Amino acid sequence: MSCVKLSRVLAGDTPGRSTELYYYRVGPTDAGVKVYLQAALHADEQPGILVLHHLLSLLRAADEAGELDASFVLFPMVNPLGMGDIEFGRHQGRYDRGTGINHNRRWPSLYDALGASLADRLGADAADNVALVRAALRDWADALPQNTAFEQWRHCIIGEACDADYVFDLHCDNDALVHIFSVPQLADNMQRLADWTGAAATMLAEDSGGGSFDEVWPAVWLRLARECPQKPIPLPVVSCTLEYRGEFDTFDELNRRDAENLYGYFQAEGLIGGKARGRRGQAPAPTDLRATEMLRAPRAGLLAYCVELGDEVNKGDRIADLVVLDGDAAFVERLPVLAGTSGRVISRAITKYVWRNANVAKIVGTEVLESRVGNLLSD
Ligand SMILES: [Zn+2]
């Protein structure tokens, strides 16, 4: 049994900017399975903090009862740098101010960092190959630069995530239902996770184009397997981005149930024993991320939605009217914003003033859209 609170000082680049990153390790460290969970990488997305607050409580009780069969590492608030990003009385937190980097983009390509050096050392035994790659990942993570606060921060996170068997990154959308992003090779596991979390959609892409945190961990194994087809290289990591609804959906009762259901999923994975918790439902099957339309505003205006979250729509249906705010037709004309595909509306804009190309809705369809190439994410 073991539960420790850890912290890492992130030395500020300027006076007055040092901060601390807190995290927990719960469960037997010799369990042979490591589960890594983090929330609020986009610091303005906070439902996951409350989900992990409740999950931590459940895990601590399970640890005291000797019911954990995995080591859990939790970063309930993984981005203290972003939590300090207050601008004119409003919290921001999506981008690093110094570099302009979206906090969930441009995580390093592990294959580019390590692949060539590993290919020649792989052998005929899958378990040996996993151990070899993981050891190389740990060495690489340890040696990452730690000059700026941003680098110290990523060094700490990467160092904890790089050898985990499960990497779950908890985010939220603007105004949305629960949904999941992952890679196609994990479709079966993601179906189970969707069933437990009540996800309205599970969208799969091996490379969404943004270098998001959850994608870099499976990517190195998938690329190695492709580059070295004669060597047995499994995919030993279950990784995803779990979107816990919208920015304003931080509620004790709701997120406590989310934690119970996540706990139930880990029980079903064989990582926690004891009394069964949570409730498994039946979620829709995963779909190709390229079949999800990111509906955009054609110009600035005020959105008057015609659909609710969860509505099924057909291509050409009216998703919203855009009340025109300028020009000859100001406050008179309403421009219809139409669905470009058939599917389920899983997200909308929480504030209704939008500008050209701003996000209006995500519509999860089943037909891959020709327009969906390159960066598949909304920003
Ligand atoms: Zn996010």
XYZ file of N, CA, C and O in Angstrom, residues 12-126:
460
model
N 10.571 29.890 -12.115
C 10.073 30.865 -13.086
C 11.184 31.493 -13.907
O 12.330 31.622 -13.459
N 10.836 31.899 -15.118
C 11.802 32.547 -16.003
C 11.995 34.018 -15.638
O 12.948 34.656 -16.061
N 11.060 34.538 -14.867
C 11.140 35.929 -14.418
C 10.804 35.961 -12.931
O 10.180 35.014 -12.424
N 11.190 37.019 -12.240
C 10.869 37.084 -10.811
C 9.357 36.974 -10.579
O 8.561 37.512 -11.353
N 8.994 36.248 -9.541
C 7.587 36.151 -9.176
C 6.802 35.117 -9.954
O 5.580 35.062 -9.835
N 7.461 34.283 -10.776
C 6.726 33.351 -11.622
C 6.981 31.887 -11.285
O 6.533 31.011 -12.015
N 7.707 31.596 -10.212
C 7.910 30.193 -9.861
C 6.608 29.596 -9.339
O 5.799 30.286 -8.726
N 6.423 28.313 -9.589
C 5.208 27.658 -9.121
C 5.515 26.186 -8.838
O 6.640 25.741 -9.033
N 4.507 25.466 -8.344
C 4.704 24.052 -8.030
C 3.696 23.190 -8.760
O 2.528 23.566 -8.903
N 4.172 22.057 -9.216
C 3.329 21.071 -9.881
C 3.129 19.917 -8.900
O 4.099 19.292 -8.455
N 1.868 19.636 -8.542
C 1.573 18.592 -7.551
C 1.012 17.350 -8.229
O 0.218 17.469 -9.166
N 1.380 16.207 -7.737
C 0.779 14.977 -8.255
C 0.837 13.879 -7.208
O 1.528 14.017 -6.185
N 0.077 12.830 -7.461
C -0.038 11.710 -6.516
C 0.354 10.404 -7.186
O 0.060 10.198 -8.367
N 0.985 9.549 -6.400
C 1.187 8.151 -6.794
C 0.440 7.284 -5.796
O 0.703 7.361 -4.600
N -0.475 6.486 -6.287
C -1.287 5.641 -5.419
C -1.201 4.196 -5.893
O -1.352 3.933 -7.090
N -0.978 3.292 -4.960
C -0.973 1.873 -5.308
C 0.420 1.292 -5.344
O 1.417 2.018 -5.281
N 0.481 -0.025 -5.438
C 1.782 -0.712 -5.385
C 2.652 -0.378 -6.594
O 2.195 -0.512 -7.733
N 3.866 0.081 -6.348
C 4.745 0.458 -7.457
C 5.307 -0.762 -8.169
O 5.842 -0.651 -9.263
N 5.191 -1.946 -7.530
C 5.685 -3.166 -8.176
C 4.558 -3.945 -8.848
O 4.698 -5.131 -9.134
N 3.435 -3.280 -9.091
C 2.269 -3.965 -9.657
C 2.507 -4.410 -11.095
O 1.845 -5.321 -11.589
N 3.437 -3.743 -11.775
C 3.700 -4.111 -13.164
C 2.801 -3.399 -14.152
O 2.973 -3.541 -15.359
N 1.838 -2.641 -13.668
C 0.968 -1.846 -14.545
C 0.924 -0.430 -13.988
O 0.741 -0.230 -12.790
N 1.087 0.533 -14.886
C 1.071 1.935 -14.469
C -0.021 2.681 -15.233
O -0.108 2.575 -16.461
N -0.838 3.398 -14.477
C -1.915 4.193 -15.068
C -1.605 5.666 -14.814
O -1.411 6.068 -13.660
N -1.565 6.444 -15.869
C -1.256 7.867 -15.763
C -2.501 8.663 -16.155
O -3.063 8.441 -17.225
N -2.928 9.553 -15.271
C -4.080 10.411 -15.584
C -3.725 11.862 -15.302
O -3.083 12.167 -14.290
N -4.143 12.735 -16.181
C -3.927 14.166 -15.943
C -5.175 14.935 -16.360
O -5.958 14.484 -17.195
N -5.336 16.121 -15.750
C -6.470 16.985 -16.086
C -5.995 18.423 -16.220
O -5.002 18.822 -15.603
N -6.731 19.174 -17.032
C -6.513 20.612 -17.216
C -5.157 20.933 -17.844
O -4.500 21.896 -17.472
N -4.751 20.095 -18.810
C -3.589 20.469 -19.637
C -3.918 21.778 -20.351
O -3.107 22.707 -20.382
N -5.076 21.836 -20.968
C -5.665 23.133 -21.306
C -6.221 23.653 -19.980
O -7.240 23.138 -19.483
N -5.544 24.622 -19.411
C -5.837 24.975 -18.020
C -7.238 25.554 -17.836
O -7.743 25.608 -16.720
N -7.849 25.977 -18.943
C -9.199 26.537 -18.861
C -10.273 25.452 -18.947
O -11.450 25.775 -19.039
N -9.872 24.190 -18.889
C -10.830 23.080 -18.990
C -10.793 22.295 -17.674
O -9.959 21.412 -17.486
N -11.680 22.633 -16.766
C -11.511 22.188 -15.381
C -12.418 21.067 -14.868
O -12.199 20.595 -13.737
N -13.417 20.576 -15.629
C -14.198 19.456 -15.078
C -13.319 18.276 -14.674
O -13.594 17.612 -13.657
N -12.253 18.008 -15.435
C -11.373 16.873 -15.145
C -10.686 16.995 -13.788
O -10.350 15.978 -13.166
N -10.465 18.231 -13.319
C -9.856 18.407 -11.990
C -10.778 17.815 -10.927
O -10.338 17.100 -10.017
N -12.076 18.099 -11.080
C -13.033 17.584 -10.094
C -13.217 16.067 -10.248
O -13.388 15.355 -9.253
N -13.162 15.579 -11.494
C -13.239 14.128 -11.710
C -12.060 13.443 -11.000
O -12.247 12.461 -10.268
N -10.858 13.981 -11.175
C -9.685 13.354 -10.546
C -9.666 13.553 -9.036
O -9.131 12.713 -8.303
N -10.230 14.653 -8.567
C -10.394 14.846 -7.111
C -11.191 13.679 -6.535
O -10.799 13.072 -5.518
N -12.292 13.334 -7.183
C -13.129 12.231 -6.686
C -12.468 10.873 -6.934
O -12.563 9.979 -6.091
N -11.801 10.736 -8.082
C -11.132 9.457 -8.357
C -10.006 9.219 -7.356
O -9.810 8.094 -6.879
N -9.285 10.286 -7.009
C -8.204 10.164 -6.030
C -8.736 9.631 -4.700
O -8.133 8.749 -4.071
N -9.874 10.150 -4.287
C -10.481 9.706 -3.038
C -10.821 8.213 -3.100
O -10.546 7.443 -2.161
N -11.386 7.779 -4.234
C -11.724 6.361 -4.395
C -10.465 5.501 -4.410
O -10.428 4.414 -3.815
N -9.432 5.981 -5.085
C -8.192 5.196 -5.196
C -7.488 5.089 -3.848
O -6.915 4.044 -3.513
N -7.528 6.170 -3.088
C -6.875 6.132 -1.767
C -7.553 5.107 -0.864
O -6.900 4.349 -0.144
N -8.893 5.082 -0.918
C -9.633 4.098 -0.112
C -9.315 2.683 -0.591
O -9.122 1.764 0.222
N -9.246 2.500 -1.896
C -8.937 1.172 -2.453
C -7.522 0.755 -2.066
O -7.268 -0.420 -1.765
N -6.613 1.724 -2.047
C -5.230 1.417 -1.677
C -5.157 0.954 -0.223
O -4.487 -0.034 0.092
N -5.891 1.667 0.645
C -5.893 1.277 2.058
C -6.484 -0.112 2.256
O -6.096 -0.839 3.169
N -7.417 -0.466 1.374
C -8.036 -1.797 1.458
C -7.234 -2.856 0.713
O -7.650 -4.017 0.655
N -6.113 -2.456 0.127
C -5.271 -3.410 -0.600
C -5.902 -3.904 -1.898
O -5.649 -5.029 -2.325
N -6.717 -3.047 -2.533
C -7.468 -3.497 -3.720
C -6.877 -3.020 -5.047
O -7.461 -3.282 -6.098
N -5.781 -2.310 -4.997
C -5.203 -1.808 -6.253
C -4.180 -2.808 -6.804
O -3.285 -3.252 -6.090
N -4.339 -3.113 -8.083
C -3.399 -3.999 -8.775
C -2.620 -3.244 -9.839
O -2.119 -3.831 -10.801
N -2.557 -1.926 -9.690
C -1.772 -1.083 -10.588
C -1.304 0.130 -9.804
O -1.882 0.476 -8.768
N -0.272 0.760 -10.311
C 0.185 2.026 -9.735
C -0.479 3.152 -10.518
O -0.380 3.206 -11.748
N -1.195 4.020 -9.808
C -1.888 5.141 -10.445
C -1.112 6.430 -10.184
O -0.781 6.738 -9.032
N -0.817 7.163 -11.251
C -0.197 8.484 -11.123
C -1.221 9.507 -11.595
O -1.705 9.432 -12.721
N -1.568 10.442 -10.703
C -2.594 11.436 -11.020
C -2.017 12.841 -10.937
O -1.452 13.226 -9.905
N -2.182 13.571 -12.016
C -1.907 15.008 -12.017
C -3.275 15.699 -12.140
O -3.720 15.994 -13.240
N -3.946 15.961 -10.999
C -5.301 16.522 -11.096
C -5.316 17.919 -11.723
O -6.320 18.320 -12.313
N -4.219 18.649 -11.591
C -4.121 19.986 -12.221
C -2.722 20.064 -12.816
O -1.793 20.543 -12.192
N -2.618 19.554 -14.035
C -1.297 19.291 -14.606
C -0.586 20.551 -15.109
O 0.603 20.518 -15.373
N -1.332 21.646 -15.214
C -0.741 22.825 -15.853
C -0.821 24.072 -14.972
O -1.607 24.989 -15.254
N -0.028 24.130 -13.903
C -0.085 25.322 -13.045
C 0.356 26.587 -13.775
O -0.076 27.690 -13.423
N 1.195 26.439 -14.794
C 1.606 27.616 -15.567
C 0.371 28.240 -16.224
O 0.169 29.453 -16.195
N -0.468 27.400 -16.790
C -1.690 27.886 -17.447
C -2.723 28.383 -16.459
O -3.536 29.247 -16.786
N -2.721 27.837 -15.230
C -3.704 28.287 -14.237
C -3.441 29.739 -13.845
O -4.338 30.441 -13.387
N -2.191 30.169 -14.011
C -1.845 31.553 -13.670
C -2.069 32.535 -14.801
O -1.727 33.721 -14.672
N -2.639 32.063 -15.890
C -2.795 32.900 -17.075
C -4.107 33.695 -17.005
O -5.112 33.332 -17.603
N -4.089 34.765 -16.250
C -5.263 35.634 -16.096
C -5.053 36.879 -16.944
O -4.016 37.540 -16.849
N -6.043 37.194 -17.754
C -5.938 38.379 -18.614
C -7.173 39.246 -18.432
O -8.296 38.811 -18.713
N -6.967 40.440 -17.972
C -8.075 41.378 -17.789
C -9.239 40.741 -17.030
O -10.401 40.835 -17.428
N -8.930 40.053 -15.947
C -9.985 39.509 -15.094
C -10.575 38.200 -15.583
O -11.497 37.670 -14.967
N -10.057 37.666 -16.692
C -10.578 36.388 -17.188
C -9.459 35.376 -17.332
O -8.387 35.706 -17.843
N -9.762 34.156 -16.888
C -8.759 33.107 -17.017
C -8.688 32.641 -18.471
O -9.713 32.469 -19.122
N -7.469 32.436 -18.964
C -7.264 31.928 -20.330
C -6.756 30.484 -20.236
O -7.512 29.601 -19.976
N -5.455 30.249 -20.408
C -4.884 28.940 -20.077
C -4.757 27.934 -21.203
O -4.312 26.813 -20.979
N -5.157 28.283 -22.419
C -5.068 27.314 -23.517
C -3.699 27.332 -24.203
O -3.247 26.327 -24.727
N -3.040 28.477 -24.174
C -1.766 28.653 -24.871
C -0.678 29.077 -23.894
O -0.949 29.767 -22.910
N 0.551 28.668 -24.205
C 1.695 29.177 -23.467
C 1.965 30.596 -23.952
O 2.164 30.827 -25.151
N 1.968 31.534 -23.034
C 2.094 32.946 -23.420
C 3.450 33.250 -24.057
O 3.556 34.091 -24.944
N 4.480 32.571 -23.556
C 5.825 32.892 -24.036
C 6.077 32.456 -25.465
O 6.745 33.150 -26.226
N 5.526 31.295 -25.827
C 5.839 30.724 -27.138
C 4.653 30.724 -28.089
O 4.819 30.489 -29.285
N 3.454 30.946 -27.552
C 2.251 30.877 -28.380
C 1.807 29.451 -28.650
O 0.863 29.227 -29.416
N 2.462 28.466 -28.019
C 2.128 27.067 -28.288
C 0.874 26.660 -27.521
O 0.779 26.875 -26.311
N -0.068 26.097 -28.257
C -1.233 25.470 -27.650
C -0.716 24.362 -26.723
O 0.082 23.520 -27.136
N -1.181 24.358 -25.470
C -0.615 23.416 -24.494
C -0.813 21.949 -24.888
O -0.109 21.083 -24.376
N -1.778 21.671 -25.739
C -1.975 20.275 -26.162
C -1.561 20.047 -27.612
O -2.140 19.208 -28.302
N -0.589 20.760 -28.069
C -0.055 20.555 -29.412
C 1.475 20.527 -29.324
O 2.073 20.966 -28.352
N 2.032 19.974 -30.393
C 3.494 19.940 -30.555
C 4.203 19.186 -29.431
O 5.294 19.572 -29.011
N 3.565 18.133 -28.913
C 4.306 17.222 -28.038
C 5.245 16.422 -28.934
O 4.940 16.160 -30.088
N 6.417 16.060 -28.442
C 7.463 15.556 -29.348
C 7.126 14.219 -29.992
O 6.492 13.366 -29.387
N 7.571 14.070 -31.233
C 7.470 12.787 -31.917
C 8.544 11.864 -31.348
O 9.740 12.084 -31.535
N 8.121 10.825 -30.652
C 9.083 9.933 -29.996
C 9.836 9.091 -31.019
O 10.990 8.728 -30.794
N 9.179 8.802 -32.136
C 9.889 8.029 -33.161
C 11.025 8.870 -33.751
O 12.140 8.375 -33.949
N 10.732 10.147 -34.008
C 11.792 11.006 -34.546
C 12.959 11.096 -33.562
O 14.122 11.186 -33.950
N 12.633 11.091 -32.263
C 13.688 11.217 -31.252
C 14.477 9.925 -31.077
O 15.678 9.956 -30.806
N 13.808 8.788 -31.240
C 14.418 7.509 -30.836
C 14.437 6.425 -31.892
O 15.234 5.489 -31.796
N 13.553 6.498 -32.850
C 13.272 5.364 -33.724
C 14.492 4.759 -34.378
O 14.711 3.538 -34.305
N 15.303 5.590 -35.008
C 16.441 5.060 -35.762
C 17.402 4.310 -34.842
O 17.940 3.265 -35.216
N 17.579 4.819 -33.632
C 18.529 4.177 -32.718
C 17.985 2.864 -32.179
O 18.732 2.010 -31.715
N 16.654 2.678 -32.225
C 16.049 1.468 -31.668
C 15.921 0.349 -32.678
O 15.993 -0.826 -32.323
N 15.723 0.718 -33.932
C 15.372 -0.284 -34.940
C 16.371 -1.437 -34.976
O 15.973 -2.604 -35.058
N 17.661 -1.125 -34.890
C 18.687 -2.174 -34.995
C 18.786 -3.031 -33.739
O 19.373 -4.109 -33.775
N 18.244 -2.563 -32.628
C 18.418 -3.286 -31.359
C 17.231 -4.181 -31.022
O 17.274 -4.939 -30.053
N 16.162 -4.079 -31.788
C 14.976 -4.890 -31.507
C 15.244 -6.353 -31.818
O 15.988 -6.667 -32.752
N 14.621 -7.245 -31.021
C 14.855 -8.673 -31.196
C 13.602 -9.436 -31.573
O 12.627 -8.850 -32.072
N 13.610 -10.738 -31.276
C 12.521 -11.620 -31.705
C 11.473 -11.826 -30.616
O 10.475 -12.499 -30.833
N 11.707 -11.233 -29.437
C 10.773 -11.424 -28.330
C 10.013 -10.116 -28.054
O 10.624 -9.063 -27.806
N 8.680 -10.183 -28.075
C 7.862 -8.968 -27.942
C 8.072 -8.299 -26.576
O 8.217 -7.070 -26.493
